[in-house]
Amino acid sequence: MQSELLDRSYHFLNFLPTVADFLVQKHKESELKVDEKSLYNLVTEADLKAESMILDEIQKNYPADGILSEERGKIDGNSGYTWVVDPLDGTTNYTHGLPLYGVSVGVVETDTMTPLIGMVFFPELNTYYHAIKGQGAFREKTPIQVSKTASLKDSLFVTGFPYDRNLSLDTLMQYYKSILQKSRGIRRTGAATLDLCWLAEGKFEGYYELGLKPWDMAAAGLIVLEAKGKITSMDGNDFSILIPSLLATNGLVHDYLLAEFEGQINRVVY
């Protein structure tokens, strides 16, 4: 298995800069075609083209692997590996000309959906993060680890809001207010993969969000775990990319945040 993972990781760490370059060039165009999948949930021609580039590369080089992607859905395979792809995380940022967006590609074990490889490129931040299960996490070639901050008052957190946020806005604001009052602050980047990668290298102490999808968590979630972080659902259950709530921390403030969320998790926003 290890050699197969190394091969897939090496291949795509060399391929994904091509996708990143495409997104940067497309971002410079004055006329970007944008469609609404739902309220607040956008898709652009750049999303679709970037996804086609990635999926074509997977199917050409690893035809027996399965695929789960944001725009095209599920493609079955029989190798035991499934690629989980978000061609453009942070589409709203992208459509507004912000550089806070990424390309996320992960590989999971098909039967358990356990993340095995994670790669996230941030084209206009000129950096990328990657991990293979059991081998640590890296920003480019530099090993990274989560922060050592152990108190809420000294911690900086980050969050995001689900697309159907209007269904449970009061609950979301309750979480926000509760943590904001006890910490150094809360940020919102608009890209879950960026939140998780910045947590992995110690910029944030914790990240939480409801309404996530597998492609939001598969690659960047592994990067956090390999950076010695901790991940559960927001109600304390084991991490799974199939559970749409996520609490990721440096491990030292994890129980404090679980206590803040206890009894408040409102599954209507799932």
C-alpha positions as a printed Julia matrix, in Angstrom:
270×3 Matrix{Float64}:
   0.0    0.0     0.0
   2.73   2.47    0.93
   4.32   2.44   -2.49
   0.91   2.94   -4.12
   0.23   5.95   -1.9
   3.65   7.42   -2.59
   3.14   7.01   -6.31
  -0.24   8.76   -6.28
   1.03  11.55   -4.04
   4.16  12.19   -6.07
   2.25  12.17   -9.36
  -0.34  14.7    -8.25
   2.05  16.99   -6.38
   3.69  17.39   -9.78
   0.41  17.64  -11.72
  -1.64  20.02   -9.58
   0.47  23.12  -10.35
  -0.99  22.88  -13.86
  -4.5   23.17  -12.41
  -3.36  25.98  -10.13
  -1.92  27.92  -13.08
  -5.17  27.49  -15.0
  -7.21  28.89  -12.09
  -4.9   31.89  -11.73
  -5.15  32.71  -15.42
  -8.93  32.24  -15.43
  -9.18  34.5   -12.37
  -7.64  37.35  -14.36
 -10.46  37.29  -16.93
 -12.97  40.1   -16.66
 -15.96  37.95  -17.64
 -16.28  34.87  -15.41
 -19.4   32.8   -15.96
 -21.09  32.1   -12.61
 -24.13  29.91  -11.87
 -26.04  29.41   -8.61
 -26.45  25.8    -7.47
 -28.47  27.14   -4.53
 -28.6   30.27   -2.42
 -24.98  31.22   -1.51
 -23.62  28.14   -3.36
 -21.91  29.14   -6.61
 -20.19  27.26   -9.4
 -18.07  28.79  -12.14
 -16.74  27.58  -15.45
 -13.37  27.5   -13.71
 -14.67  24.94  -11.17
 -15.91  22.7   -13.95
 -12.79  22.92  -16.11
 -10.44  22.38  -13.16
 -12.46  19.34  -12.11
 -12.27  17.89  -15.62
  -8.51  18.36  -15.65
  -8.13  16.52  -12.33
 -10.57  13.7   -13.11
  -9.06  13.12  -16.54
  -5.62  12.79  -14.95
  -6.9   10.31  -12.36
  -8.72   8.17  -14.91
  -5.75   8.18  -17.31
  -3.22   7.11  -14.66
  -5.31   5.21  -12.07
  -8.31   3.88  -14.0
  -9.29   1.34  -11.31
  -9.63   4.01   -8.61
 -12.99   5.43   -7.58
 -13.74   9.16   -7.53
 -15.99  11.37   -5.42
 -16.0   14.97   -6.64
 -18.02  18.05   -5.82
 -19.37  18.8    -9.27
 -19.49  15.39  -10.99
 -20.44  13.17   -8.04
 -19.42   9.53   -7.57
 -17.56   7.25   -9.97
 -17.06   3.67   -8.75
 -13.74   1.84   -8.86
 -12.38  -1.52   -7.73
  -8.83  -0.76   -6.51
  -9.76   0.0    -2.9
  -8.85   3.66   -3.34
 -11.21   6.6    -3.92
 -10.13  10.11   -4.85
 -12.07  12.91   -3.17
 -11.85  16.12   -5.18
 -12.82  19.74   -4.69
 -11.51  21.55   -7.77
 -12.11  25.0    -6.31
 -12.76  25.42   -2.6
 -13.75  29.02   -1.93
 -15.71  29.69   -5.11
 -17.44  32.76   -3.65
 -14.04  34.24   -2.81
 -12.89  33.41   -6.33
 -15.84  35.12   -7.98
 -15.19  38.28   -5.93
 -11.53  38.46   -6.88
 -10.13  37.24   -3.55
  -7.03  35.0    -3.47
  -8.4   32.79   -0.67
  -9.27  29.64   -2.58
  -7.73  26.22   -3.03
  -7.6   22.99   -5.01
  -8.17  19.98   -2.76
  -7.35  16.41   -3.74
  -7.42  13.5    -1.31
  -7.32   9.73   -1.5
  -9.33   7.63    0.95
  -9.73   3.92    1.58
 -12.92   3.07   -0.28
 -14.47   0.71    2.3
 -13.94   2.91    5.35
 -13.51   6.35    3.73
 -10.41   6.81    5.9
  -8.14   9.54    4.48
  -4.79   8.25    3.22
  -3.43  11.15    1.14
  -4.13  14.87    1.34
  -2.96  17.6    -1.04
  -4.21  21.2    -1.06
  -2.84  23.9    -3.36
  -3.55  27.62   -2.88
  -2.71  29.09   -6.29
  -2.6   32.79   -5.44
  -1.01  32.3    -2.02
   1.81  30.49   -3.82
   1.9   27.55   -1.44
   0.64  24.02   -0.91
   0.18  21.5     1.9
   0.3   17.72    1.8
   0.33  14.58    3.9
   0.35  10.79    3.66
  -1.12   8.86    6.57
   1.6    8.04    9.07
   4.24  10.26    7.47
   3.57  13.72    8.92
   2.26  16.93    7.37
   4.14  19.43    5.24
   3.89  22.91    3.83
   5.79  22.37    0.61
   8.91  20.59    1.93
   8.77  21.9     5.51
   7.2   19.76    8.28
   4.38  21.5    10.14
   2.63  20.99   13.46
  -0.31  22.52   15.29
   0.19  25.22   17.91
   1.0   24.62   21.57
  -1.48  27.16   22.95
  -3.52  25.55   25.73
  -5.97  28.26   26.89
  -9.1   29.62   25.24
  -8.27  33.23   26.07
  -5.01  33.01   24.11
  -6.51  31.1    21.18
  -7.56  32.31   17.74
 -10.34  30.36   16.06
 -11.8   30.16   12.58
 -15.19  29.04   11.31
 -17.47  28.99    8.32
 -21.2   28.98    7.72
 -23.22  26.36    5.82
 -25.01  27.2     2.59
 -28.4   26.7     4.28
 -27.37  29.01    7.14
 -30.72  30.8     7.19
 -32.38  27.66    8.57
 -30.46  27.95   11.81
 -28.91  31.4    11.96
 -29.71  31.94   15.65
 -27.92  28.72   16.6
 -24.88  29.59   14.51
 -24.68  33.01   16.14
 -24.95  31.4    19.56
 -21.84  29.3    18.84
 -20.05  32.37   17.51
 -20.91  34.58   20.47
 -20.01  31.92   23.03
 -16.51  31.37   21.64
 -15.86  35.01   20.76
 -16.43  36.05   24.36
 -13.81  33.61   25.69
 -11.07  33.73   23.07
  -8.7   36.08   21.28
 -11.05  36.12   18.31
 -12.72  34.29   15.42
 -11.87  34.61   11.74
 -13.67  33.5     8.6
 -11.7   32.91    5.39
 -14.49  31.42    3.27
 -12.5   28.28    2.42
 -12.62  25.24    4.71
  -9.41  23.78    3.3
  -7.52  26.98    4.06
  -8.91  27.04    7.61
  -7.7   23.49    8.21
  -4.28  23.97    6.65
  -3.66  27.14    8.62
  -4.73  25.27   11.76
  -2.28  22.5    10.87
   0.65  24.93   10.8
  -0.34  26.71   13.99
  -2.01  29.9    12.78
  -5.29  28.91   14.46
  -5.95  26.84   17.56
  -9.34  25.54   16.42
 -11.84  25.37   13.58
 -15.48  24.33   13.6
 -18.21  24.18   11.0
 -21.52  22.53   10.23
 -22.82  21.43    6.85
 -19.51  20.27    5.39
 -19.08  17.76    2.57
 -16.48  14.97    2.19
 -14.39  17.01   -0.27
 -14.13  19.82    2.31
 -12.47  17.51    4.83
 -10.75  14.54    3.21
  -7.44  16.12    2.19
  -7.1   18.96    4.7
  -8.46  16.85    7.55
  -5.63  14.37    7.09
  -3.14  17.23    7.01
  -4.41  18.38   10.43
  -4.2   14.87   11.87
  -0.68  14.36   10.55
   0.29  17.74   12.05
  -0.62  16.27   15.49
  -4.04  17.92   15.62
  -7.3   16.42   16.79
 -10.58  16.1    14.88
 -14.05  14.98   15.95
 -17.56  15.92   15.03
 -18.88  18.94   16.92
 -20.74  16.62   19.29
 -17.59  14.64   20.07
 -18.02  11.59   17.83
 -15.12  10.1    15.86
 -13.99  11.98   12.77
 -15.55  10.83    9.51
 -15.65  12.7     6.21
 -19.26  11.47    5.92
 -20.38  13.35    9.07
 -21.14  16.96    8.12
 -19.95  18.62   11.33
 -16.32  19.15   12.18
 -14.3   20.31   15.15
 -10.56  20.42   14.5
  -8.09  21.76   17.07
  -4.52  21.57   18.3
  -5.83  19.0    20.79
  -5.1   21.2    23.8
  -8.32  23.25   23.55
 -10.52  20.52   22.1
 -12.44  19.61   25.25
 -13.09  23.28   26.04
 -14.77  23.73   22.67
 -16.78  20.52   22.97
 -18.1   21.89   26.26
 -19.15  25.1    24.49
 -21.09  23.11   21.9
 -22.63  20.58   24.29
 -26.39  20.47   23.94
 -26.37  23.13   21.2
 -25.75  21.13   18.03
 -28.74  21.73   15.77
 -28.81  19.16   12.98
 -31.29  21.14   10.91
 -28.28  22.88    9.35
 -26.87  19.58    8.1
